[in-house]
Amino acid sequence: MFTPLEGRSVIVTGGSRGIGRGIATCFARAGCKVLIASRDRVAAEETIRDLQDKPGTVSHVAVEVSDPDQCATMAATAVERHGGIDILCSNAGIFPTAKLTTMSPDELQRVMSVNFYGTVYTVQACMEELKKSRAGRVIITSSITGPITGFPGWSHYGASKSAQLGFMRTAAMEFAPSGVTVNAIQPGNIATEGLDGLGEEYLRQMTEAIPHGHLGDVEDIGNAALFFASEEAGYITGQSIVVDGGQILPESAEAMDEI
Ligand code: NAP
């Protein structure tokens, strides 16, 4: 049995939909004070309404994570509403496709700005408050794409997701003296609004490539985040956990036929 997380102050960037919503749901269910940070207020308000019956509290702050000033406002809002920050889930991300032959500098810049710089800026903005917490946690949503696998059209995305892990290892060291842990989750293909946008053919292909035979649920990632946030995981830092239904395991396409 893990020590309850009730009352912890949690920020979830990109918490209005998809994986972030799954993370926010798990922390709200655990009785935490959750601040969803995303751009579109309307989508966030719908999520907040849906989570009203959970024991925790959920509210929203508008943030563009690629803007350090807005990240500072996000952190200040959490302090104002919840008295501090215990857990930062740096999850907001985008995954547009662009093959190398046509990828423009702007496309590359945008993916790196949101996925990688956004992670750095949110961590920097929350750093001092996390250090004051008695069990500060940073939990980054990376991916299997980039650090482990590749997919044509996602060289920029994969690089941004690998960059998050490189950042995590040194950040974990810099935070270590204050007892704050910095870890990452590497989701496989998780059923989200963002993934739906990639089309039915992509979803079919991915489902066929997963030994468990189905896409992940957003709360599969939320539960991994709860584990990293737990008191009991306090000695784990600079590590990542793959949550993918076995997707990275097959050595060849034929290996799936042998199951
Ligand atoms: P999603 O359904 O598209 O949701 C993305 C969330 O991020 C939304 O809340 C969105 O809200 C927010 N967001 C996007 N750009 C933002 C920005 N510039 N500033 C602030 N918030 C922003 O995506 P998802 O599938 O849940 O993915 C979430 C994370 O998981 C990403 O980091 C992604 O790389 C990672 N991931 C996803 C999968 C998957 O299979 N779904 C697999 C591996 C990794 P607004 O648009 O309102 O800002």
PDB file of C-alpha atoms and ligand atoms in Angstrom:
ATOM      1  CA  MET A   1       0.000   0.000   0.000  1.00  0.00           C
ATOM      2  CA  PHE A   2       1.433   3.364  -1.038  1.00  0.00           C
ATOM      3  CA  THR A   3       1.295   6.465   1.171  1.00  0.00           C
ATOM      4  CA  PRO A   4      -1.701   8.585   0.072  1.00  0.00           C
ATOM      5  CA  LEU A   5      -0.924  11.650  -2.057  1.00  0.00           C
ATOM      6  CA  GLU A   6      -3.997  13.513  -0.790  1.00  0.00           C
ATOM      7  CA  GLY A   7      -3.553  17.287  -0.689  1.00  0.00           C
ATOM      8  CA  ARG A   8      -0.455  17.446  -2.907  1.00  0.00           C
ATOM      9  CA  SER A   9      -0.241  20.366  -5.311  1.00  0.00           C
ATOM     10  CA  VAL A  10       0.123  19.052  -8.855  1.00  0.00           C
ATOM     11  CA  ILE A  11       0.619  20.847 -12.169  1.00  0.00           C
ATOM     12  CA  VAL A  12      -0.189  18.912 -15.344  1.00  0.00           C
ATOM     13  CA  THR A  13       0.775  20.698 -18.545  1.00  0.00           C
ATOM     14  CA  GLY A  14      -1.407  19.575 -21.431  1.00  0.00           C
ATOM     15  CA  GLY A  15      -3.898  18.301 -18.855  1.00  0.00           C
ATOM     16  CA  SER A  16      -6.991  19.340 -20.795  1.00  0.00           C
ATOM     17  CA  ARG A  17      -7.081  16.279 -23.041  1.00  0.00           C
ATOM     18  CA  GLY A  18      -5.344  13.054 -23.970  1.00  0.00           C
ATOM     19  CA  ILE A  19      -2.581  11.712 -21.754  1.00  0.00           C
ATOM     20  CA  GLY A  20      -2.506  14.855 -19.615  1.00  0.00           C
ATOM     21  CA  ARG A  21      -6.189  14.441 -18.863  1.00  0.00           C
ATOM     22  CA  GLY A  22      -5.471  10.836 -17.825  1.00  0.00           C
ATOM     23  CA  ILE A  23      -2.711  12.053 -15.506  1.00  0.00           C
ATOM     24  CA  ALA A  24      -4.951  14.797 -14.075  1.00  0.00           C
ATOM     25  CA  THR A  25      -7.732  12.233 -13.518  1.00  0.00           C
ATOM     26  CA  CYS A  26      -5.441   9.905 -11.554  1.00  0.00           C
ATOM     27  CA  PHE A  27      -4.140  12.707  -9.316  1.00  0.00           C
ATOM     28  CA  ALA A  28      -7.655  14.144  -8.779  1.00  0.00           C
ATOM     29  CA  ARG A  29      -8.849  10.655  -7.814  1.00  0.00           C
ATOM     30  CA  ALA A  30      -5.962  10.500  -5.326  1.00  0.00           C
ATOM     31  CA  GLY A  31      -7.258  13.700  -3.670  1.00  0.00           C
ATOM     32  CA  CYS A  32      -4.641  16.084  -5.054  1.00  0.00           C
ATOM     33  CA  LYS A  33      -5.028  19.774  -5.905  1.00  0.00           C
ATOM     34  CA  VAL A  34      -4.536  19.705  -9.655  1.00  0.00           C
ATOM     35  CA  LEU A  35      -3.758  22.679 -11.883  1.00  0.00           C
ATOM     36  CA  ILE A  36      -4.271  21.940 -15.567  1.00  0.00           C
ATOM     37  CA  ALA A  37      -2.062  24.128 -17.755  1.00  0.00           C
ATOM     38  CA  SER A  38      -2.910  24.375 -21.448  1.00  0.00           C
ATOM     39  CA  ARG A  39      -3.845  26.966 -24.075  1.00  0.00           C
ATOM     40  CA  ASP A  40      -7.544  26.377 -24.807  1.00  0.00           C
ATOM     41  CA  ARG A  41      -9.687  27.286 -21.814  1.00  0.00           C
ATOM     42  CA  VAL A  42     -12.892  25.772 -23.228  1.00  0.00           C
ATOM     43  CA  ALA A  43     -11.411  22.261 -23.579  1.00  0.00           C
ATOM     44  CA  ALA A  44      -9.931  22.530 -20.076  1.00  0.00           C
ATOM     45  CA  GLU A  45     -13.257  23.600 -18.575  1.00  0.00           C
ATOM     46  CA  GLU A  46     -14.931  20.512 -20.027  1.00  0.00           C
ATOM     47  CA  THR A  47     -12.286  18.330 -18.374  1.00  0.00           C
ATOM     48  CA  ILE A  48     -12.713  20.164 -15.071  1.00  0.00           C
ATOM     49  CA  ARG A  49     -16.482  19.575 -15.209  1.00  0.00           C
ATOM     50  CA  ASP A  50     -15.908  15.861 -15.849  1.00  0.00           C
ATOM     51  CA  LEU A  51     -13.543  15.601 -12.867  1.00  0.00           C
ATOM     52  CA  GLN A  52     -15.820  17.417 -10.412  1.00  0.00           C
ATOM     53  CA  ASP A  53     -16.878  14.205  -8.675  1.00  0.00           C
ATOM     54  CA  LYS A  54     -13.284  13.266  -7.778  1.00  0.00           C
ATOM     55  CA  PRO A  55     -12.039  13.854  -4.219  1.00  0.00           C
ATOM     56  CA  GLY A  56      -9.343  16.335  -5.336  1.00  0.00           C
ATOM     57  CA  THR A  57      -9.781  19.807  -6.811  1.00  0.00           C
ATOM     58  CA  VAL A  58      -9.057  20.725 -10.437  1.00  0.00           C
ATOM     59  CA  SER A  59      -8.635  24.165 -11.980  1.00  0.00           C
ATOM     60  CA  HIS A  60      -7.057  25.639 -15.107  1.00  0.00           C
ATOM     61  CA  VAL A  61      -4.458  28.203 -16.057  1.00  0.00           C
ATOM     62  CA  ALA A  62      -3.809  29.266 -19.631  1.00  0.00           C
ATOM     63  CA  VAL A  63      -0.209  28.708 -20.695  1.00  0.00           C
ATOM     64  CA  GLU A  64       1.847  28.453 -23.845  1.00  0.00           C
ATOM     65  CA  VAL A  65       4.688  26.238 -22.599  1.00  0.00           C
ATOM     66  CA  SER A  66       7.181  27.527 -25.153  1.00  0.00           C
ATOM     67  CA  ASP A  67       7.007  30.954 -23.473  1.00  0.00           C
ATOM     68  CA  PRO A  68       9.094  31.122 -20.258  1.00  0.00           C
ATOM     69  CA  ASP A  69       7.139  34.119 -18.928  1.00  0.00           C
ATOM     70  CA  GLN A  70       3.850  32.236 -19.232  1.00  0.00           C
ATOM     71  CA  CYS A  71       5.446  29.244 -17.475  1.00  0.00           C
ATOM     72  CA  ALA A  72       6.410  31.582 -14.620  1.00  0.00           C
ATOM     73  CA  THR A  73       2.787  32.769 -14.415  1.00  0.00           C
ATOM     74  CA  MET A  74       1.652  29.135 -14.353  1.00  0.00           C
ATOM     75  CA  ALA A  75       3.940  28.374 -11.402  1.00  0.00           C
ATOM     76  CA  ALA A  76       2.839  31.546  -9.565  1.00  0.00           C
ATOM     77  CA  THR A  77      -0.814  30.556 -10.080  1.00  0.00           C
ATOM     78  CA  ALA A  78      -0.192  27.141  -8.500  1.00  0.00           C
ATOM     79  CA  VAL A  79       1.462  28.797  -5.500  1.00  0.00           C
ATOM     80  CA  GLU A  80      -1.368  31.311  -5.155  1.00  0.00           C
ATOM     81  CA  ARG A  81      -4.102  28.645  -5.362  1.00  0.00           C
ATOM     82  CA  HIS A  82      -2.409  25.716  -3.624  1.00  0.00           C
ATOM     83  CA  GLY A  83       0.333  27.205  -1.470  1.00  0.00           C
ATOM     84  CA  GLY A  84       3.205  25.573  -3.376  1.00  0.00           C
ATOM     85  CA  ILE A  85       4.106  22.945  -5.950  1.00  0.00           C
ATOM     86  CA  ASP A  86       4.805  19.315  -5.036  1.00  0.00           C
ATOM     87  CA  ILE A  87       4.512  17.556  -8.381  1.00  0.00           C
ATOM     88  CA  LEU A  88       5.109  18.860 -11.891  1.00  0.00           C
ATOM     89  CA  CYS A  89       3.941  16.700 -14.787  1.00  0.00           C
ATOM     90  CA  SER A  90       5.544  18.162 -17.879  1.00  0.00           C
ATOM     91  CA  ASN A  91       3.344  16.560 -20.479  1.00  0.00           C
ATOM     92  CA  ALA A  92       2.216  19.125 -23.087  1.00  0.00           C
ATOM     93  CA  GLY A  93       3.450  18.155 -26.512  1.00  0.00           C
ATOM     94  CA  ILE A  94       2.716  18.166 -30.216  1.00  0.00           C
ATOM     95  CA  PHE A  95       3.450  15.598 -32.910  1.00  0.00           C
ATOM     96  CA  PRO A  96       2.988  17.041 -36.397  1.00  0.00           C
ATOM     97  CA  THR A  97       4.605  15.041 -39.191  1.00  0.00           C
ATOM     98  CA  ALA A  98       7.234  16.322 -41.632  1.00  0.00           C
ATOM     99  CA  LYS A  99       9.596  14.214 -43.704  1.00  0.00           C
ATOM    100  CA  LEU A 100      13.194  15.429 -43.844  1.00  0.00           C
ATOM    101  CA  THR A 101      12.885  16.270 -47.535  1.00  0.00           C
ATOM    102  CA  THR A 102      10.307  18.977 -46.840  1.00  0.00           C
ATOM    103  CA  MET A 103      10.716  19.866 -43.140  1.00  0.00           C
ATOM    104  CA  SER A 104      11.030  23.640 -42.787  1.00  0.00           C
ATOM    105  CA  PRO A 105      13.083  25.424 -40.114  1.00  0.00           C
ATOM    106  CA  ASP A 106       9.804  26.718 -38.665  1.00  0.00           C
ATOM    107  CA  GLU A 107       8.365  23.203 -38.318  1.00  0.00           C
ATOM    108  CA  LEU A 108      11.543  22.000 -36.618  1.00  0.00           C
ATOM    109  CA  GLN A 109      11.603  25.055 -34.362  1.00  0.00           C
ATOM    110  CA  ARG A 110       7.967  24.662 -33.282  1.00  0.00           C
ATOM    111  CA  VAL A 111       8.314  21.001 -32.284  1.00  0.00           C
ATOM    112  CA  MET A 112      11.500  21.665 -30.332  1.00  0.00           C
ATOM    113  CA  SER A 113      10.003  24.812 -28.745  1.00  0.00           C
ATOM    114  CA  VAL A 114       6.894  23.107 -27.398  1.00  0.00           C
ATOM    115  CA  ASN A 115       8.208  19.630 -26.606  1.00  0.00           C
ATOM    116  CA  PHE A 116      11.740  20.313 -25.436  1.00  0.00           C
ATOM    117  CA  TYR A 117      12.051  24.000 -24.517  1.00  0.00           C
ATOM    118  CA  GLY A 118       8.564  23.768 -22.995  1.00  0.00           C
ATOM    119  CA  THR A 119       9.788  21.010 -20.702  1.00  0.00           C
ATOM    120  CA  VAL A 120      12.853  23.011 -19.657  1.00  0.00           C
ATOM    121  CA  TYR A 121      10.848  26.214 -19.105  1.00  0.00           C
ATOM    122  CA  THR A 122       8.160  24.538 -17.002  1.00  0.00           C
ATOM    123  CA  VAL A 123      10.772  22.794 -14.846  1.00  0.00           C
ATOM    124  CA  GLN A 124      12.737  26.033 -14.389  1.00  0.00           C
ATOM    125  CA  ALA A 125       9.565  27.922 -13.481  1.00  0.00           C
ATOM    126  CA  CYS A 126       8.607  25.394 -10.781  1.00  0.00           C
ATOM    127  CA  MET A 127      12.107  24.619  -9.517  1.00  0.00           C
ATOM    128  CA  GLU A 128      12.221  26.762  -6.362  1.00  0.00           C
ATOM    129  CA  GLU A 129       8.763  25.662  -5.206  1.00  0.00           C
ATOM    130  CA  LEU A 130       9.520  21.980  -5.901  1.00  0.00           C
ATOM    131  CA  LYS A 131      12.641  22.264  -3.758  1.00  0.00           C
ATOM    132  CA  LYS A 132      10.525  23.545  -0.849  1.00  0.00           C
ATOM    133  CA  SER A 133       8.246  20.491  -1.059  1.00  0.00           C
ATOM    134  CA  ARG A 134       8.991  17.585   1.254  1.00  0.00           C
ATOM    135  CA  ALA A 135       8.539  15.175  -1.677  1.00  0.00           C
ATOM    136  CA  GLY A 136       9.077  17.185  -4.856  1.00  0.00           C
ATOM    137  CA  ARG A 137       8.611  15.332  -8.123  1.00  0.00           C
ATOM    138  CA  VAL A 138       9.115  16.132 -11.803  1.00  0.00           C
ATOM    139  CA  ILE A 139       7.500  13.653 -14.181  1.00  0.00           C
ATOM    140  CA  ILE A 140       8.144  14.171 -17.888  1.00  0.00           C
ATOM    141  CA  THR A 141       6.070  12.614 -20.668  1.00  0.00           C
ATOM    142  CA  SER A 142       8.622  11.510 -23.264  1.00  0.00           C
ATOM    143  CA  SER A 143       7.892   8.729 -25.786  1.00  0.00           C
ATOM    144  CA  ILE A 144       9.194   5.480 -27.202  1.00  0.00           C
ATOM    145  CA  THR A 145       9.498   7.429 -30.493  1.00  0.00           C
ATOM    146  CA  GLY A 146      12.962   8.930 -30.579  1.00  0.00           C
ATOM    147  CA  PRO A 147      14.679   7.356 -27.565  1.00  0.00           C
ATOM    148  CA  ILE A 148      13.891   3.779 -28.748  1.00  0.00           C
ATOM    149  CA  THR A 149      12.016   3.683 -32.057  1.00  0.00           C
ATOM    150  CA  GLY A 150      11.699   5.710 -35.247  1.00  0.00           C
ATOM    151  CA  PHE A 151       8.802   6.535 -37.558  1.00  0.00           C
ATOM    152  CA  PRO A 152       9.130   8.358 -40.901  1.00  0.00           C
ATOM    153  CA  GLY A 153       7.939  11.936 -40.541  1.00  0.00           C
ATOM    154  CA  TRP A 154       8.888  12.212 -36.900  1.00  0.00           C
ATOM    155  CA  SER A 155      12.622  12.892 -36.919  1.00  0.00           C
ATOM    156  CA  HIS A 156      12.036  16.288 -35.250  1.00  0.00           C
ATOM    157  CA  TYR A 157       9.498  14.866 -32.806  1.00  0.00           C
ATOM    158  CA  GLY A 158      11.752  11.907 -31.940  1.00  0.00           C
ATOM    159  CA  ALA A 159      14.676  14.249 -31.371  1.00  0.00           C
ATOM    160  CA  SER A 160      12.564  16.399 -29.035  1.00  0.00           C
ATOM    161  CA  LYS A 161      11.497  13.322 -27.032  1.00  0.00           C
ATOM    162  CA  SER A 162      15.123  12.112 -26.759  1.00  0.00           C
ATOM    163  CA  ALA A 163      16.178  15.620 -25.732  1.00  0.00           C
ATOM    164  CA  GLN A 164      13.741  15.438 -22.818  1.00  0.00           C
ATOM    165  CA  LEU A 165      15.543  12.337 -21.517  1.00  0.00           C
ATOM    166  CA  GLY A 166      18.983  13.927 -21.882  1.00  0.00           C
ATOM    167  CA  PHE A 167      17.684  16.941 -19.973  1.00  0.00           C
ATOM    168  CA  MET A 168      16.124  14.714 -17.301  1.00  0.00           C
ATOM    169  CA  ARG A 169      19.390  13.002 -16.339  1.00  0.00           C
ATOM    170  CA  THR A 170      21.295  16.180 -15.527  1.00  0.00           C
ATOM    171  CA  ALA A 171      18.232  17.904 -14.051  1.00  0.00           C
ATOM    172  CA  ALA A 172      17.887  14.879 -11.721  1.00  0.00           C
ATOM    173  CA  MET A 173      21.415  15.524 -10.471  1.00  0.00           C
ATOM    174  CA  GLU A 174      20.875  19.255 -10.010  1.00  0.00           C
ATOM    175  CA  PHE A 175      17.668  18.621  -8.037  1.00  0.00           C
ATOM    176  CA  ALA A 176      19.114  15.738  -5.998  1.00  0.00           C
ATOM    177  CA  PRO A 177      20.409  17.746  -3.009  1.00  0.00           C
ATOM    178  CA  SER A 178      16.842  18.944  -2.319  1.00  0.00           C
ATOM    179  CA  GLY A 179      15.395  15.431  -2.552  1.00  0.00           C
ATOM    180  CA  VAL A 180      13.350  16.225  -5.667  1.00  0.00           C
ATOM    181  CA  THR A 181      13.227  13.366  -8.178  1.00  0.00           C
ATOM    182  CA  VAL A 182      13.081  13.827 -11.946  1.00  0.00           C
ATOM    183  CA  ASN A 183      11.808  10.897 -13.997  1.00  0.00           C
ATOM    184  CA  ALA A 184      10.103  10.226 -17.307  1.00  0.00           C
ATOM    185  CA  ILE A 185       7.404   8.053 -18.800  1.00  0.00           C
ATOM    186  CA  GLN A 186       7.814   6.745 -22.328  1.00  0.00           C
ATOM    187  CA  PRO A 187       4.343   5.950 -23.651  1.00  0.00           C
ATOM    188  CA  GLY A 188       3.804   3.749 -26.650  1.00  0.00           C
ATOM    189  CA  ASN A 189       0.623   4.398 -28.635  1.00  0.00           C
ATOM    190  CA  ILE A 190      -2.031   5.698 -26.259  1.00  0.00           C
ATOM    191  CA  ALA A 191      -5.582   6.401 -27.425  1.00  0.00           C
ATOM    192  CA  THR A 192      -5.875  10.196 -27.340  1.00  0.00           C
ATOM    193  CA  GLU A 193      -7.515  12.953 -29.333  1.00  0.00           C
ATOM    194  CA  GLY A 194      -4.081  13.849 -30.705  1.00  0.00           C
ATOM    195  CA  LEU A 195      -3.442  10.272 -31.859  1.00  0.00           C
ATOM    196  CA  ASP A 196      -6.906  10.065 -33.449  1.00  0.00           C
ATOM    197  CA  GLY A 197      -5.809  12.915 -35.680  1.00  0.00           C
ATOM    198  CA  LEU A 198      -3.241  10.625 -37.302  1.00  0.00           C
ATOM    199  CA  GLY A 199      -6.021   8.659 -39.001  1.00  0.00           C
ATOM    200  CA  GLU A 200      -7.556   5.179 -38.954  1.00  0.00           C
ATOM    201  CA  GLU A 201      -4.806   3.549 -40.997  1.00  0.00           C
ATOM    202  CA  TYR A 202      -2.151   4.669 -38.488  1.00  0.00           C
ATOM    203  CA  LEU A 203      -4.240   3.417 -35.552  1.00  0.00           C
ATOM    204  CA  ARG A 204      -4.800   0.035 -37.245  1.00  0.00           C
ATOM    205  CA  GLN A 205      -1.087  -0.361 -38.028  1.00  0.00           C
ATOM    206  CA  MET A 206      -0.106   0.484 -34.459  1.00  0.00           C
ATOM    207  CA  THR A 207      -2.688  -1.802 -32.877  1.00  0.00           C
ATOM    208  CA  GLU A 208      -1.323  -4.685 -34.974  1.00  0.00           C
ATOM    209  CA  ALA A 209       2.202  -3.910 -33.762  1.00  0.00           C
ATOM    210  CA  ILE A 210       1.330  -4.127 -30.050  1.00  0.00           C
ATOM    211  CA  PRO A 211       1.662  -7.569 -28.391  1.00  0.00           C
ATOM    212  CA  HIS A 212      -1.155  -6.700 -25.969  1.00  0.00           C
ATOM    213  CA  GLY A 213      -3.361  -6.123 -29.033  1.00  0.00           C
ATOM    214  CA  HIS A 214      -4.774  -2.712 -28.165  1.00  0.00           C
ATOM    215  CA  LEU A 215      -3.692   0.893 -27.725  1.00  0.00           C
ATOM    216  CA  GLY A 216      -2.964   2.106 -24.218  1.00  0.00           C
ATOM    217  CA  ASP A 217      -5.427   4.079 -22.108  1.00  0.00           C
ATOM    218  CA  VAL A 218      -4.515   7.573 -20.870  1.00  0.00           C
ATOM    219  CA  GLU A 219      -4.819   6.351 -17.279  1.00  0.00           C
ATOM    220  CA  ASP A 220      -2.104   3.744 -17.945  1.00  0.00           C
ATOM    221  CA  ILE A 221       0.202   6.757 -18.115  1.00  0.00           C
ATOM    222  CA  GLY A 222      -1.530   8.452 -15.178  1.00  0.00           C
ATOM    223  CA  ASN A 223      -0.900   5.384 -13.020  1.00  0.00           C
ATOM    224  CA  ALA A 224       2.805   5.372 -13.927  1.00  0.00           C
ATOM    225  CA  ALA A 225       2.889   9.051 -12.936  1.00  0.00           C
ATOM    226  CA  LEU A 226       1.249   8.197  -9.590  1.00  0.00           C
ATOM    227  CA  PHE A 227       4.010   5.663  -8.987  1.00  0.00           C
ATOM    228  CA  PHE A 228       6.809   8.170  -9.650  1.00  0.00           C
ATOM    229  CA  ALA A 229       4.959  10.686  -7.451  1.00  0.00           C
ATOM    230  CA  SER A 230       4.682   8.274  -4.533  1.00  0.00           C
ATOM    231  CA  GLU A 231       6.742   8.619  -1.365  1.00  0.00           C
ATOM    232  CA  GLU A 232       7.857   5.044  -1.977  1.00  0.00           C
ATOM    233  CA  ALA A 233       9.507   6.000  -5.306  1.00  0.00           C
ATOM    234  CA  GLY A 234      11.534   8.728  -3.605  1.00  0.00           C
ATOM    235  CA  TYR A 235      14.887   7.009  -4.238  1.00  0.00           C
ATOM    236  CA  ILE A 236      14.271   6.618  -7.995  1.00  0.00           C
ATOM    237  CA  THR A 237      15.583   9.511 -10.051  1.00  0.00           C
ATOM    238  CA  GLY A 238      16.826  10.148 -13.579  1.00  0.00           C
ATOM    239  CA  GLN A 239      14.991   7.051 -14.847  1.00  0.00           C
ATOM    240  CA  SER A 240      12.285   6.368 -17.376  1.00  0.00           C
ATOM    241  CA  ILE A 241       9.608   3.723 -17.622  1.00  0.00           C
ATOM    242  CA  VAL A 242       8.177   2.428 -20.914  1.00  0.00           C
ATOM    243  CA  VAL A 243       4.376   1.969 -20.899  1.00  0.00           C
ATOM    244  CA  ASP A 244       3.547   0.468 -24.285  1.00  0.00           C
ATOM    245  CA  GLY A 245       1.798  -2.931 -24.059  1.00  0.00           C
ATOM    246  CA  GLY A 246       5.015  -4.535 -25.298  1.00  0.00           C
ATOM    247  CA  GLN A 247       5.213  -2.543 -28.522  1.00  0.00           C
ATOM    248  CA  ILE A 248       9.009  -2.248 -28.537  1.00  0.00           C
ATOM    249  CA  LEU A 249       9.554  -5.975 -27.907  1.00  0.00           C
ATOM    250  CA  PRO A 250       9.113  -7.772 -31.286  1.00  0.00           C
ATOM    251  CA  GLU A 251      12.454  -8.327 -33.043  1.00  0.00           C
ATOM    252  CA  SER A 252      10.760  -8.465 -36.457  1.00  0.00           C
ATOM    253  CA  ALA A 253       7.299  -8.057 -38.019  1.00  0.00           C
ATOM    254  CA  GLU A 254       7.140 -11.877 -38.246  1.00  0.00           C
ATOM    255  CA  ALA A 255       7.683 -12.186 -34.492  1.00  0.00           C
ATOM    256  CA  MET A 256       4.131 -10.895 -33.980  1.00  0.00           C
ATOM    257  CA  ASP A 257       2.753 -13.783 -36.066  1.00  0.00           C
ATOM    258  CA  GLU A 258       4.315 -16.259 -33.606  1.00  0.00           C
ATOM    259  CA  ILE A 259       2.274 -14.991 -30.647  1.00  0.00           C
TER     260      ILE A 259
HETATM  261  P1  NAP B   1      -3.109  15.643 -27.268  1.00  0.00           P
HETATM  262  O1  NAP B   1      -4.271  14.737 -27.125  1.00  0.00           O
HETATM  263  O2  NAP B   1      -2.940  16.389 -28.539  1.00  0.00           O
HETATM  264  O3  NAP B   1      -3.092  16.680 -26.048  1.00  0.00           O
HETATM  265  C1  NAP B   1      -2.066  17.626 -25.966  1.00  0.00           C
HETATM  266  C2  NAP B   1      -2.246  18.501 -24.741  1.00  0.00           C
HETATM  267  O4  NAP B   1      -1.156  19.442 -24.711  1.00  0.00           O
HETATM  268  C3  NAP B   1      -3.511  19.317 -24.766  1.00  0.00           C
HETATM  269  O5  NAP B   1      -3.957  19.529 -23.454  1.00  0.00           O
HETATM  270  C4  NAP B   1      -3.060  20.633 -25.381  1.00  0.00           C
HETATM  271  O6  NAP B   1      -3.958  21.671 -25.015  1.00  0.00           O
HETATM  272  C5  NAP B   1      -1.674  20.783 -24.746  1.00  0.00           C
HETATM  273  N1  NAP B   1      -0.754  21.611 -25.522  1.00  0.00           N
HETATM  274  C6  NAP B   1      -0.357  21.419 -26.808  1.00  0.00           C
HETATM  275  N2  NAP B   1       0.497  22.386 -27.178  1.00  0.00           N
HETATM  276  C7  NAP B   1       0.655  23.201 -26.100  1.00  0.00           C
HETATM  277  C8  NAP B   1       1.399  24.376 -25.870  1.00  0.00           C
HETATM  278  N3  NAP B   1       2.177  24.906 -26.819  1.00  0.00           N
HETATM  279  N4  NAP B   1       1.342  24.942 -24.652  1.00  0.00           N
HETATM  280  C9  NAP B   1       0.545  24.426 -23.688  1.00  0.00           C
HETATM  281  N5  NAP B   1      -0.186  23.317 -23.845  1.00  0.00           N
HETATM  282  C10 NAP B   1      -0.135  22.713 -25.044  1.00  0.00           C
HETATM  283  O7  NAP B   1      -1.729  14.849 -27.078  1.00  0.00           O
HETATM  284  P2  NAP B   1      -1.426  13.471 -26.309  1.00  0.00           P
HETATM  285  O8  NAP B   1      -1.520  12.374 -27.288  1.00  0.00           O
HETATM  286  O9  NAP B   1      -2.186  13.402 -25.049  1.00  0.00           O
HETATM  287  O10 NAP B   1       0.129  13.683 -25.984  1.00  0.00           O
HETATM  288  C11 NAP B   1       0.530  14.268 -24.746  1.00  0.00           C
HETATM  289  C12 NAP B   1       2.012  14.007 -24.539  1.00  0.00           C
HETATM  290  O11 NAP B   1       2.264  12.612 -24.617  1.00  0.00           O
HETATM  291  C13 NAP B   1       2.915  14.658 -25.586  1.00  0.00           C
HETATM  292  O12 NAP B   1       4.079  15.136 -24.955  1.00  0.00           O
HETATM  293  C14 NAP B   1       3.256  13.521 -26.517  1.00  0.00           C
HETATM  294  O13 NAP B   1       4.500  13.699 -27.131  1.00  0.00           O
HETATM  295  C15 NAP B   1       3.296  12.355 -25.534  1.00  0.00           C
HETATM  296  N6  NAP B   1       3.073  11.056 -26.163  1.00  0.00           N
HETATM  297  C16 NAP B   1       1.847  10.723 -26.673  1.00  0.00           C
HETATM  298  C17 NAP B   1       1.669   9.436 -27.208  1.00  0.00           C
HETATM  299  C18 NAP B   1       0.332   8.971 -27.691  1.00  0.00           C
HETATM  300  O14 NAP B   1       0.260   7.826 -28.182  1.00  0.00           O
HETATM  301  N7  NAP B   1      -0.731   9.702 -27.578  1.00  0.00           N
HETATM  302  C19 NAP B   1       2.743   8.551 -27.269  1.00  0.00           C
HETATM  303  C20 NAP B   1       3.977   8.939 -26.770  1.00  0.00           C
HETATM  304  C21 NAP B   1       4.129  10.190 -26.206  1.00  0.00           C
HETATM  305  P3  NAP B   1      -4.083  23.035 -25.885  1.00  0.00           P
HETATM  306  O15 NAP B   1      -4.017  22.623 -27.341  1.00  0.00           O
HETATM  307  O16 NAP B   1      -5.374  23.629 -25.473  1.00  0.00           O
HETATM  308  O17 NAP B   1      -2.916  23.870 -25.489  1.00  0.00           O
END
